[in-house]
PDB file of C-alpha atoms and ligand atoms in Angstrom:
ATOM      1  CA  MET A  19       0.000   0.000   0.000  1.00 76.00           C
ATOM      2  CA  GLN A  20       1.116   3.592  -0.669  1.00 83.00           C
ATOM      3  CA  THR A  21       1.789   5.803   2.392  1.00 85.00           C
ATOM      4  CA  GLU A  22      -1.309   7.861   1.588  1.00 83.00           C
ATOM      5  CA  GLU A  23      -3.581   4.794   1.688  1.00 86.00           C
ATOM      6  CA  ILE A  24      -1.964   3.517   4.914  1.00 88.00           C
ATOM      7  CA  VAL A  25      -2.575   6.917   6.535  1.00 89.00           C
ATOM      8  CA  LYS A  26      -6.230   6.794   5.465  1.00 85.00           C
ATOM      9  CA  VAL A  27      -6.600   3.357   7.095  1.00 87.00           C
ATOM     10  CA  ASN A  28      -4.813   4.572  10.249  1.00 89.00           C
ATOM     11  CA  ARG A  29      -7.161   7.557  10.636  1.00 92.00           C
ATOM     12  CA  LYS A  30     -10.318   5.460  10.508  1.00 90.00           C
ATOM     13  CA  GLY A  31     -12.431   5.580  13.642  1.00 92.00           C
ATOM     14  CA  ILE A  32      -9.875   7.303  15.894  1.00 96.00           C
ATOM     15  CA  LEU A  33     -12.316  10.165  16.546  1.00 98.00           C
ATOM     16  CA  ALA A  34     -15.564   8.217  16.328  1.00 97.00           C
ATOM     17  CA  GLY A  35     -18.121   9.764  18.683  1.00 97.00           C
ATOM     18  CA  LYS A  36     -16.113  12.986  19.116  1.00 98.00           C
ATOM     19  CA  LYS A  37     -17.524  16.384  18.167  1.00 98.00           C
ATOM     20  CA  GLY A  38     -15.859  19.717  17.819  1.00 98.00           C
ATOM     21  CA  ILE A  39     -15.437  22.995  16.026  1.00 98.00           C
ATOM     22  CA  ILE A  40     -12.903  24.334  13.579  1.00 98.00           C
ATOM     23  CA  LEU A  41     -12.296  28.086  13.381  1.00 98.00           C
ATOM     24  CA  GLY A  42     -10.268  29.455  10.467  1.00 98.00           C
ATOM     25  CA  ILE A  43     -11.185  27.845   7.157  1.00 98.00           C
ATOM     26  CA  ALA A  44     -11.000  30.457   4.389  1.00 98.00           C
ATOM     27  CA  ASN A  45     -10.516  28.250   1.325  1.00 98.00           C
ATOM     28  CA  LYS A  46      -9.178  24.858   0.240  1.00 97.00           C
ATOM     29  CA  TRP A  47      -5.578  25.962   0.876  1.00 97.00           C
ATOM     30  CA  SER A  48      -6.278  26.789   4.529  1.00 98.00           C
ATOM     31  CA  ILE A  49      -4.455  24.713   7.124  1.00 98.00           C
ATOM     32  CA  ALA A  50      -7.819  24.442   8.892  1.00 98.00           C
ATOM     33  CA  TRP A  51      -9.227  22.707   5.795  1.00 98.00           C
ATOM     34  CA  GLY A  52      -6.398  20.139   5.939  1.00 98.00           C
ATOM     35  CA  ILE A  53      -7.275  19.606   9.590  1.00 98.00           C
ATOM     36  CA  ALA A  54     -10.994  19.312   8.759  1.00 98.00           C
ATOM     37  CA  ASN A  55     -10.261  16.537   6.256  1.00 97.00           C
ATOM     38  CA  SER A  56      -8.164  14.512   8.718  1.00 98.00           C
ATOM     39  CA  LEU A  57     -10.692  14.878  11.541  1.00 98.00           C
ATOM     40  CA  HIS A  58     -13.628  14.093   9.251  1.00 97.00           C
ATOM     41  CA  GLU A  59     -11.934  10.971   7.957  1.00 97.00           C
ATOM     42  CA  ALA A  60     -11.236   9.926  11.559  1.00 97.00           C
ATOM     43  CA  GLY A  61     -14.981  10.020  12.224  1.00 97.00           C
ATOM     44  CA  ALA A  62     -15.389  13.314  14.126  1.00 98.00           C
ATOM     45  CA  GLU A  63     -18.582  15.350  13.909  1.00 98.00           C
ATOM     46  CA  LEU A  64     -17.575  18.884  12.950  1.00 98.00           C
ATOM     47  CA  LEU A  65     -18.830  22.455  12.806  1.00 98.00           C
ATOM     48  CA  PHE A  66     -16.974  25.197  10.927  1.00 98.00           C
ATOM     49  CA  THR A  67     -17.018  28.850  11.905  1.00 98.00           C
ATOM     50  CA  TYR A  68     -16.136  31.439   9.280  1.00 98.00           C
ATOM     51  CA  GLN A  69     -15.469  35.136   8.843  1.00 97.00           C
ATOM     52  CA  ASP A  70     -18.260  36.819   6.888  1.00 96.00           C
ATOM     53  CA  ARG A  71     -16.052  37.579   3.851  1.00 96.00           C
ATOM     54  CA  VAL A  72     -15.412  33.855   3.212  1.00 98.00           C
ATOM     55  CA  LYS A  73     -18.958  32.599   3.960  1.00 98.00           C
ATOM     56  CA  ASP A  74     -19.736  31.263   0.451  1.00 98.00           C
ATOM     57  CA  ARG A  75     -16.457  29.409   0.079  1.00 98.00           C
ATOM     58  CA  VAL A  76     -16.692  27.819   3.526  1.00 98.00           C
ATOM     59  CA  GLU A  77     -20.288  26.744   2.948  1.00 98.00           C
ATOM     60  CA  LYS A  78     -19.223  25.079  -0.311  1.00 98.00           C
ATOM     61  CA  LEU A  79     -16.387  23.237   1.426  1.00 98.00           C
ATOM     62  CA  ALA A  80     -18.742  22.175   4.232  1.00 98.00           C
ATOM     63  CA  GLU A  81     -21.005  20.662   1.544  1.00 98.00           C
ATOM     64  CA  GLU A  82     -18.033  18.724   0.131  1.00 97.00           C
ATOM     65  CA  LEU A  83     -17.648  16.926   3.460  1.00 95.00           C
ATOM     66  CA  GLY A  84     -21.299  15.902   3.472  1.00 94.00           C
ATOM     67  CA  GLY A  85     -23.059  18.986   4.812  1.00 95.00           C
ATOM     68  CA  ILE A  86     -21.110  20.078   7.867  1.00 97.00           C
ATOM     69  CA  LYS A  87     -22.794  22.803   9.948  1.00 97.00           C
ATOM     70  CA  THR A  88     -21.385  26.318   9.633  1.00 98.00           C
ATOM     71  CA  LEU A  89     -21.681  29.517  11.683  1.00 97.00           C
ATOM     72  CA  GLU A  90     -20.354  33.042  11.348  1.00 97.00           C
ATOM     73  CA  CYS A  91     -17.835  34.033  14.006  1.00 97.00           C
ATOM     74  CA  ASP A  92     -15.474  37.001  14.006  1.00 97.00           C
ATOM     75  CA  VAL A  93     -13.105  36.721  16.969  1.00 98.00           C
ATOM     76  CA  THR A  94     -12.807  40.498  17.334  1.00 97.00           C
ATOM     77  CA  ASP A  95     -16.546  40.800  17.953  1.00 96.00           C
ATOM     78  CA  GLU A  96     -17.185  39.743  21.562  1.00 96.00           C
ATOM     79  CA  ALA A  97     -20.991  39.728  21.152  1.00 96.00           C
ATOM     80  CA  LEU A  98     -20.819  37.607  17.991  1.00 95.00           C
ATOM     81  CA  LEU A  99     -18.356  35.228  19.655  1.00 97.00           C
ATOM     82  CA  GLU A 100     -20.752  34.746  22.546  1.00 97.00           C
ATOM     83  CA  LYS A 101     -23.730  34.309  20.199  1.00 97.00           C
ATOM     84  CA  SER A 102     -21.856  31.731  18.088  1.00 97.00           C
ATOM     85  CA  PHE A 103     -20.951  29.660  21.148  1.00 98.00           C
ATOM     86  CA  LYS A 104     -24.561  29.781  22.375  1.00 98.00           C
ATOM     87  CA  GLU A 105     -25.608  28.309  19.033  1.00 98.00           C
ATOM     88  CA  ILE A 106     -22.789  25.754  19.188  1.00 98.00           C
ATOM     89  CA  ALA A 107     -23.977  24.728  22.670  1.00 98.00           C
ATOM     90  CA  GLU A 108     -27.516  24.216  21.334  1.00 98.00           C
ATOM     91  CA  LEU A 109     -26.364  22.282  18.272  1.00 97.00           C
ATOM     92  CA  PHE A 110     -24.116  19.962  20.300  1.00 98.00           C
ATOM     93  CA  ASP A 111     -26.313  19.531  23.407  1.00 97.00           C
ATOM     94  CA  GLY A 112     -23.962  21.572  25.584  1.00 98.00           C
ATOM     95  CA  LYS A 113     -20.889  19.376  25.079  1.00 98.00           C
ATOM     96  CA  ILE A 114     -17.930  19.348  22.708  1.00 98.00           C
ATOM     97  CA  ASP A 115     -14.669  17.396  22.640  1.00 98.00           C
ATOM     98  CA  PHE A 116     -12.370  19.825  20.842  1.00 98.00           C
ATOM     99  CA  VAL A 117     -11.699  23.248  19.362  1.00 99.00           C
ATOM    100  CA  ILE A 118      -9.294  23.977  16.503  1.00 99.00           C
ATOM    101  CA  HIS A 119      -8.165  27.619  16.478  1.00 98.00           C
ATOM    102  CA  SER A 120      -6.500  28.348  13.130  1.00 98.00           C
ATOM    103  CA  ILE A 121      -6.753  32.126  12.981  1.00 98.00           C
ATOM    104  CA  ALA A 122      -4.245  34.931  12.512  1.00 98.00           C
ATOM    105  CA  PHE A 123      -4.069  38.334  10.885  1.00 98.00           C
ATOM    106  CA  ALA A 124      -1.613  41.189  10.456  1.00 97.00           C
ATOM    107  CA  LYS A 125      -1.620  44.037   7.977  1.00 96.00           C
ATOM    108  CA  LYS A 126       0.479  43.272   4.897  1.00 95.00           C
ATOM    109  CA  GLU A 127       2.575  46.419   5.386  1.00 95.00           C
ATOM    110  CA  GLU A 128       3.692  45.152   8.817  1.00 95.00           C
ATOM    111  CA  LEU A 129       5.066  41.929   7.268  1.00 95.00           C
ATOM    112  CA  GLU A 130       8.137  43.393   5.591  1.00 94.00           C
ATOM    113  CA  GLY A 131      11.064  45.598   6.499  1.00 95.00           C
ATOM    114  CA  ARG A 132      12.030  46.249  10.126  1.00 97.00           C
ATOM    115  CA  TYR A 133      10.030  45.199  13.193  1.00 98.00           C
ATOM    116  CA  ILE A 134      10.973  48.490  14.819  1.00 98.00           C
ATOM    117  CA  ASP A 135       8.696  50.265  12.331  1.00 98.00           C
ATOM    118  CA  THR A 136       5.569  48.386  13.472  1.00 98.00           C
ATOM    119  CA  SER A 137       2.675  50.775  14.119  1.00 98.00           C
ATOM    120  CA  ARG A 138       0.860  50.708  17.458  1.00 98.00           C
ATOM    121  CA  GLU A 139      -2.399  50.007  15.641  1.00 98.00           C
ATOM    122  CA  GLY A 140      -0.850  47.166  13.601  1.00 98.00           C
ATOM    123  CA  TYR A 141       0.684  45.647  16.727  1.00 98.00           C
ATOM    124  CA  LEU A 142      -2.592  45.692  18.655  1.00 98.00           C
ATOM    125  CA  LEU A 143      -4.565  44.298  15.712  1.00 98.00           C
ATOM    126  CA  ALA A 144      -2.144  41.386  15.212  1.00 98.00           C
ATOM    127  CA  GLN A 145      -2.168  40.604  18.950  1.00 98.00           C
ATOM    128  CA  ASP A 146      -5.954  40.831  19.164  1.00 98.00           C
ATOM    129  CA  ILE A 147      -6.764  38.502  16.257  1.00 98.00           C
ATOM    130  CA  SER A 148      -3.756  36.180  16.405  1.00 98.00           C
ATOM    131  CA  ALA A 149      -3.106  35.792  20.154  1.00 98.00           C
ATOM    132  CA  PHE A 150      -5.856  37.142  22.410  1.00 98.00           C
ATOM    133  CA  SER A 151      -8.519  35.356  20.353  1.00 98.00           C
ATOM    134  CA  LEU A 152      -7.260  31.989  21.637  1.00 98.00           C
ATOM    135  CA  ALA A 153      -8.000  33.010  25.224  1.00 98.00           C
ATOM    136  CA  ALA A 154     -11.365  34.502  24.189  1.00 98.00           C
ATOM    137  CA  VAL A 155     -12.346  31.314  22.332  1.00 98.00           C
ATOM    138  CA  ALA A 156     -11.090  29.087  25.169  1.00 98.00           C
ATOM    139  CA  LYS A 157     -13.232  31.055  27.627  1.00 98.00           C
ATOM    140  CA  GLN A 158     -16.349  30.486  25.507  1.00 98.00           C
ATOM    141  CA  ALA A 159     -15.514  26.816  24.924  1.00 98.00           C
ATOM    142  CA  GLU A 160     -14.622  26.039  28.562  1.00 98.00           C
ATOM    143  CA  PRO A 161     -18.157  25.186  29.783  1.00 98.00           C
ATOM    144  CA  LEU A 162     -18.796  22.943  26.752  1.00 98.00           C
ATOM    145  CA  LEU A 163     -15.515  21.075  27.173  1.00 98.00           C
ATOM    146  CA  LYS A 164     -15.982  20.852  30.935  1.00 98.00           C
ATOM    147  CA  ALA A 165     -19.513  19.436  30.553  1.00 98.00           C
ATOM    148  CA  ASN A 166     -17.939  16.802  28.308  1.00 98.00           C
ATOM    149  CA  GLY A 167     -15.570  15.748  31.091  1.00 98.00           C
ATOM    150  CA  GLY A 168     -12.591  17.321  29.314  1.00 98.00           C
ATOM    151  CA  GLY A 169     -11.313  17.919  25.816  1.00 98.00           C
ATOM    152  CA  SER A 170      -8.658  19.428  23.642  1.00 98.00           C
ATOM    153  CA  ILE A 171      -7.895  22.887  22.245  1.00 99.00           C
ATOM    154  CA  VAL A 172      -5.364  23.144  19.422  1.00 99.00           C
ATOM    155  CA  THR A 173      -3.935  26.326  17.894  1.00 99.00           C
ATOM    156  CA  LEU A 174      -1.523  27.031  15.054  1.00 98.00           C
ATOM    157  CA  THR A 175       1.782  28.807  15.475  1.00 98.00           C
ATOM    158  CA  TYR A 176       5.036  29.337  13.587  1.00 98.00           C
ATOM    159  CA  LEU A 177       8.791  29.297  14.271  1.00 97.00           C
ATOM    160  CA  GLY A 178       8.838  33.107  13.933  1.00 97.00           C
ATOM    161  CA  GLY A 179       7.348  33.207  17.441  1.00 98.00           C
ATOM    162  CA  GLU A 180      10.528  31.603  18.837  1.00 98.00           C
ATOM    163  CA  ARG A 181      13.221  33.100  16.601  1.00 96.00           C
ATOM    164  CA  VAL A 182      13.653  36.013  14.249  1.00 96.00           C
ATOM    165  CA  VAL A 183      12.361  35.114  10.790  1.00 95.00           C
ATOM    166  CA  LYS A 184      12.812  37.774   8.132  1.00 94.00           C
ATOM    167  CA  ASN A 185       9.644  39.827   7.503  1.00 95.00           C
ATOM    168  CA  TYR A 186       7.515  37.890  10.038  1.00 96.00           C
ATOM    169  CA  ASN A 187       7.900  40.847  12.427  1.00 97.00           C
ATOM    170  CA  VAL A 188       4.685  41.738  14.295  1.00 98.00           C
ATOM    171  CA  MET A 189       3.241  38.290  13.646  1.00 98.00           C
ATOM    172  CA  GLY A 190       6.284  36.687  15.317  1.00 98.00           C
ATOM    173  CA  VAL A 191       5.617  38.715  18.447  1.00 98.00           C
ATOM    174  CA  ALA A 192       1.923  37.723  18.303  1.00 98.00           C
ATOM    175  CA  LYS A 193       2.896  34.047  17.939  1.00 98.00           C
ATOM    176  CA  ALA A 194       5.191  34.347  20.992  1.00 98.00           C
ATOM    177  CA  ALA A 195       2.182  35.660  22.952  1.00 99.00           C
ATOM    178  CA  LEU A 196       0.035  32.869  21.524  1.00 99.00           C
ATOM    179  CA  GLU A 197       2.520  30.164  22.560  1.00 98.00           C
ATOM    180  CA  CYS A 198       2.766  31.629  26.033  1.00 98.00           C
ATOM    181  CA  SER A 199      -1.055  31.754  26.204  1.00 98.00           C
ATOM    182  CA  VAL A 200      -1.078  28.029  25.402  1.00 99.00           C
ATOM    183  CA  LYS A 201       0.939  27.418  28.586  1.00 98.00           C
ATOM    184  CA  TYR A 202      -1.214  29.639  30.812  1.00 99.00           C
ATOM    185  CA  LEU A 203      -4.434  28.199  29.391  1.00 99.00           C
ATOM    186  CA  ALA A 204      -3.100  24.654  29.821  1.00 99.00           C
ATOM    187  CA  ASN A 205      -2.537  25.407  33.491  1.00 98.00           C
ATOM    188  CA  ASP A 206      -5.942  27.095  33.954  1.00 98.00           C
ATOM    189  CA  LEU A 207      -7.919  24.348  32.241  1.00 98.00           C
ATOM    190  CA  GLY A 208      -5.864  21.256  33.115  1.00 98.00           C
ATOM    191  CA  PRO A 209      -7.750  20.504  36.363  1.00 98.00           C
ATOM    192  CA  ASP A 210     -10.892  20.025  34.212  1.00 98.00           C
ATOM    193  CA  LYS A 211      -9.007  17.682  31.853  1.00 98.00           C
ATOM    194  CA  ILE A 212      -9.012  20.266  29.101  1.00 98.00           C
ATOM    195  CA  ARG A 213      -5.710  20.167  27.225  1.00 99.00           C
ATOM    196  CA  VAL A 214      -4.272  23.078  25.240  1.00 99.00           C
ATOM    197  CA  ASN A 215      -1.529  22.613  22.647  1.00 99.00           C
ATOM    198  CA  ALA A 216      -0.088  24.288  19.572  1.00 99.00           C
ATOM    199  CA  ILE A 217       1.208  22.984  16.274  1.00 99.00           C
ATOM    200  CA  SER A 218       4.120  24.958  14.863  1.00 98.00           C
ATOM    201  CA  ALA A 219       3.730  24.384  11.128  1.00 98.00           C
ATOM    202  CA  GLY A 220       6.399  24.970   8.494  1.00 97.00           C
ATOM    203  CA  PRO A 221       5.563  27.563   5.830  1.00 97.00           C
ATOM    204  CA  ILE A 222       2.685  26.585   3.524  1.00 97.00           C
ATOM    205  CA  LYS A 223       1.286  28.749   0.716  1.00 96.00           C
ATOM    206  CA  THR A 224      -2.092  30.028   1.979  1.00 96.00           C
ATOM    207  CA  LEU A 225      -4.081  33.259   1.904  1.00 93.00           C
ATOM    208  CA  ALA A 226      -2.558  34.400   5.230  1.00 93.00           C
ATOM    209  CA  SER A 227       1.036  33.424   4.415  1.00 94.00           C
ATOM    210  CA  SER A 228       0.940  35.096   0.994  1.00 92.00           C
ATOM    211  CA  ALA A 229       0.945  38.440   2.861  1.00 90.00           C
ATOM    212  CA  ILE A 230       4.468  37.690   4.158  1.00 89.00           C
ATOM    213  CA  SER A 231       7.108  39.203   1.936  1.00 87.00           C
ATOM    214  CA  GLY A 232       9.504  36.566   0.503  1.00 89.00           C
ATOM    215  CA  ILE A 233       7.426  33.540   1.578  1.00 91.00           C
ATOM    216  CA  GLN A 234       7.987  31.646  -1.700  1.00 93.00           C
ATOM    217  CA  SER A 235      11.792  31.768  -1.504  1.00 92.00           C
ATOM    218  CA  MET A 236      11.583  30.594   2.109  1.00 93.00           C
ATOM    219  CA  ILE A 237       9.426  27.653   1.025  1.00 95.00           C
ATOM    220  CA  ASN A 238      11.900  26.782  -1.761  1.00 94.00           C
ATOM    221  CA  GLU A 239      14.852  26.889   0.623  1.00 94.00           C
ATOM    222  CA  ILE A 240      13.172  24.688   3.212  1.00 95.00           C
ATOM    223  CA  ALA A 241      12.543  21.975   0.608  1.00 96.00           C
ATOM    224  CA  GLU A 242      16.296  21.933  -0.012  1.00 96.00           C
ATOM    225  CA  ILE A 243      17.729  22.102   3.502  1.00 96.00           C
ATOM    226  CA  SER A 244      15.192  20.795   6.043  1.00 97.00           C
ATOM    227  CA  PRO A 245      16.128  17.420   7.570  1.00 97.00           C
ATOM    228  CA  LEU A 246      13.299  15.706   5.661  1.00 98.00           C
ATOM    229  CA  ARG A 247      14.191  17.678   2.471  1.00 97.00           C
ATOM    230  CA  LYS A 248      10.590  18.629   1.869  1.00 97.00           C
ATOM    231  CA  ASN A 249       7.955  21.241   2.619  1.00 97.00           C
ATOM    232  CA  THR A 250       5.162  20.912   5.131  1.00 98.00           C
ATOM    233  CA  GLU A 251       1.810  19.739   3.775  1.00 97.00           C
ATOM    234  CA  THR A 252      -1.557  20.666   5.269  1.00 97.00           C
ATOM    235  CA  GLU A 253      -2.374  16.937   5.553  1.00 97.00           C
ATOM    236  CA  GLU A 254       0.610  16.463   7.892  1.00 97.00           C
ATOM    237  CA  VAL A 255      -0.614  19.288  10.096  1.00 98.00           C
ATOM    238  CA  GLY A 256      -4.118  17.780   9.918  1.00 98.00           C
ATOM    239  CA  ASP A 257      -2.916  14.419  11.173  1.00 97.00           C
ATOM    240  CA  THR A 258      -1.017  15.998  14.072  1.00 98.00           C
ATOM    241  CA  ALA A 259      -4.192  17.877  14.997  1.00 98.00           C
ATOM    242  CA  LEU A 260      -6.010  14.546  14.827  1.00 98.00           C
ATOM    243  CA  PHE A 261      -3.505  13.113  17.325  1.00 98.00           C
ATOM    244  CA  LEU A 262      -3.832  16.159  19.601  1.00 98.00           C
ATOM    245  CA  VAL A 263      -7.630  16.010  19.762  1.00 98.00           C
ATOM    246  CA  SER A 264      -7.644  12.224  20.181  1.00 98.00           C
ATOM    247  CA  ASP A 265      -7.212  10.349  23.445  1.00 97.00           C
ATOM    248  CA  LEU A 266      -3.835   9.111  22.153  1.00 97.00           C
ATOM    249  CA  SER A 267      -2.362  12.450  23.289  1.00 98.00           C
ATOM    250  CA  ARG A 268      -4.106  12.426  26.686  1.00 98.00           C
ATOM    251  CA  GLY A 269      -0.850  13.036  28.576  1.00 98.00           C
ATOM    252  CA  ILE A 270       0.140  16.120  26.557  1.00 98.00           C
ATOM    253  CA  THR A 271      -0.760  19.725  27.365  1.00 99.00           C
ATOM    254  CA  GLY A 272       0.950  23.129  27.169  1.00 98.00           C
ATOM    255  CA  GLU A 273       3.074  21.795  24.304  1.00 98.00           C
ATOM    256  CA  VAL A 274       4.196  23.176  20.953  1.00 98.00           C
ATOM    257  CA  ILE A 275       4.723  20.395  18.405  1.00 98.00           C
ATOM    258  CA  HIS A 276       6.723  21.299  15.300  1.00 98.00           C
ATOM    259  CA  VAL A 277       5.359  19.907  12.051  1.00 98.00           C
ATOM    260  CA  ASP A 278       7.935  21.453   9.745  1.00 98.00           C
ATOM    261  CA  ALA A 279      10.011  18.638   8.194  1.00 98.00           C
ATOM    262  CA  GLY A 280      12.442  19.175  11.100  1.00 98.00           C
ATOM    263  CA  PHE A 281      13.462  22.647   9.932  1.00 97.00           C
ATOM    264  CA  HIS A 282      13.394  24.085  13.468  1.00 97.00           C
ATOM    265  CA  VAL A 283      16.433  22.024  14.539  1.00 97.00           C
ATOM    266  CA  LEU A 284      18.747  23.805  12.098  1.00 96.00           C
ATOM    267  CA  ALA A 285      20.981  26.577  13.407  1.00 89.00           C
ATOM    268  CA  ALA A 286      20.283  29.143  10.689  1.00 71.00           C
ATOM    269  CA  MET A 287      18.960  29.755   7.213  1.00 57.00           C
ATOM    270  CA  LYS A 288      21.262  30.714   4.324  1.00 54.00           C
TER     271      LYS A 288
HETATM  272  P1  NAD U  14      -5.729  31.170   6.050  1.00 92.27           P
HETATM  273  O1  NAD U  14      -5.746  32.543   5.478  1.00 92.27           O
HETATM  274  O2  NAD U  14      -6.292  30.094   5.223  1.00 92.27           O
HETATM  275  O3  NAD U  14      -6.399  31.140   7.474  1.00 92.27           O
HETATM  276  C1  NAD U  14      -6.433  32.253   8.335  1.00 92.27           C
HETATM  277  C2  NAD U  14      -7.845  32.332   8.861  1.00 92.27           C
HETATM  278  O4  NAD U  14      -7.977  33.331   9.854  1.00 92.27           O
HETATM  279  C3  NAD U  14      -8.864  32.671   7.753  1.00 92.27           C
HETATM  280  O5  NAD U  14      -9.833  31.662   7.677  1.00 92.27           O
HETATM  281  C4  NAD U  14      -9.495  33.964   8.226  1.00 92.27           C
HETATM  282  O6  NAD U  14     -10.860  34.066   7.889  1.00 92.27           O
HETATM  283  C5  NAD U  14      -9.283  33.829   9.731  1.00 92.27           C
HETATM  284  N1  NAD U  14      -9.428  35.108  10.414  1.00 92.27           N
HETATM  285  C6  NAD U  14      -8.677  36.225  10.277  1.00 92.27           C
HETATM  286  N2  NAD U  14      -9.180  37.203  11.051  1.00 92.27           N
HETATM  287  C7  NAD U  14     -10.258  36.693  11.686  1.00 92.27           C
HETATM  288  C8  NAD U  14     -11.216  37.215  12.599  1.00 92.27           C
HETATM  289  N3  NAD U  14     -11.144  38.478  13.007  1.00 92.27           N
HETATM  290  N4  NAD U  14     -12.199  36.394  13.052  1.00 92.27           N
HETATM  291  C9  NAD U  14     -12.289  35.123  12.620  1.00 92.27           C
HETATM  292  N5  NAD U  14     -11.419  34.566  11.754  1.00 92.27           N
HETATM  293  C10 NAD U  14     -10.419  35.355  11.291  1.00 92.27           C
HETATM  294  O7  NAD U  14      -4.186  30.894   6.364  1.00 92.27           O
HETATM  295  P2  NAD U  14      -3.471  29.692   7.155  1.00 92.27           P
HETATM  296  O8  NAD U  14      -2.049  29.774   6.726  1.00 92.27           O
HETATM  297  O9  NAD U  14      -4.206  28.440   6.998  1.00 92.27           O
HETATM  298  O10 NAD U  14      -3.517  30.203   8.666  1.00 92.27           O
HETATM  299  C11 NAD U  14      -4.098  29.459   9.713  1.00 92.27           C
HETATM  300  C12 NAD U  14      -3.206  29.519  10.940  1.00 92.27           C
HETATM  301  O11 NAD U  14      -2.002  28.806  10.685  1.00 92.27           O
HETATM  302  C13 NAD U  14      -2.788  30.922  11.351  1.00 92.27           C
HETATM  303  O12 NAD U  14      -2.751  31.003  12.768  1.00 92.27           O
HETATM  304  C14 NAD U  14      -1.375  31.011  10.811  1.00 92.27           C
HETATM  305  O13 NAD U  14      -0.578  31.969  11.477  1.00 92.27           O
HETATM  306  C15 NAD U  14      -0.924  29.609  11.109  1.00 92.27           C
HETATM  307  N6  NAD U  14       0.299  29.180  10.411  1.00 92.27           N
HETATM  308  C16 NAD U  14       0.368  29.289   9.055  1.00 92.27           C
HETATM  309  C17 NAD U  14       1.525  28.886   8.423  1.00 92.27           C
HETATM  310  C18 NAD U  14       1.656  29.014   6.928  1.00 92.27           C
HETATM  311  O14 NAD U  14       2.804  29.015   6.425  1.00 92.27           O
HETATM  312  N7  NAD U  14       0.580  29.085   6.176  1.00 92.27           N
HETATM  313  C19 NAD U  14       2.610  28.367   9.155  1.00 92.27           C
HETATM  314  C20 NAD U  14       2.487  28.269  10.534  1.00 92.27           C
HETATM  315  C21 NAD U  14       1.327  28.688  11.165  1.00 92.27           C
END
């Protein structure tokens, strides 16, 4: 059997009986869409939330997976966030097993040049959408995960939150805050058996990453020099998310798992 077929067999049934929500699908290139496919194949019942501007595309993708429920949710709108989670509670009888948070945003002009030139407004916007939103979503999800007897929250981060990556700038600082939030949230929610982890994905061409100046040359270089001599694929991130929401990872919380072909172990880029 080819690796792809073996993986499909391995996924089967791992998440049977589990239900959860995925925030952050924009289109078929989204990492969240890769995650949705892995979790769906593993038997999870899903709900997608979307930002208004991508409603049509997300609804189409939800149809492709057999009519998954969808809801609008903008993480900067506290009232909408609350309303969405009320609806989620009704749809899932007050209990969910997992939340996938795959959301980030920074203005394009902040993703090039020097970090020192970041505007106050750009800084606060990137922090709000890309870091604070995890805490805001976790707060809304807490009662639903608690009623379930525990669960798993997974977010997406990037190496630029640990080290300086050219042009990542304000988003790197937001990812550092996000990764630190993962640890604080893991400690807050651990007594209720709610685990919180992050996946640090290697660069993948998506709507969000295309705003980062020089992303394509970074992707080309990683294929040449990463330990696995390849780029990261959304399916690989999806399967790690599958592991993190499954009971197989029950002993893991507050962790950042790199899914980046091993690139993070290298000392420096060219
Ligand atoms: P994407 O553009 O497909 O996804 C980003 C999502 O964030 C979109 O669905 C968008 O609608 C959503 N979003 C932005 N602002 C929002 C708001 N105010 N309310 C609700 N949703 C909002 O791009 P992606 O690359 O799949 O990004 C998903 C996550 O993965 C992000 O956290 C990103 O930083 C992270 N990540 C991406 C890469 C990469 O190279 N693509 C690498 C590591 C980590």
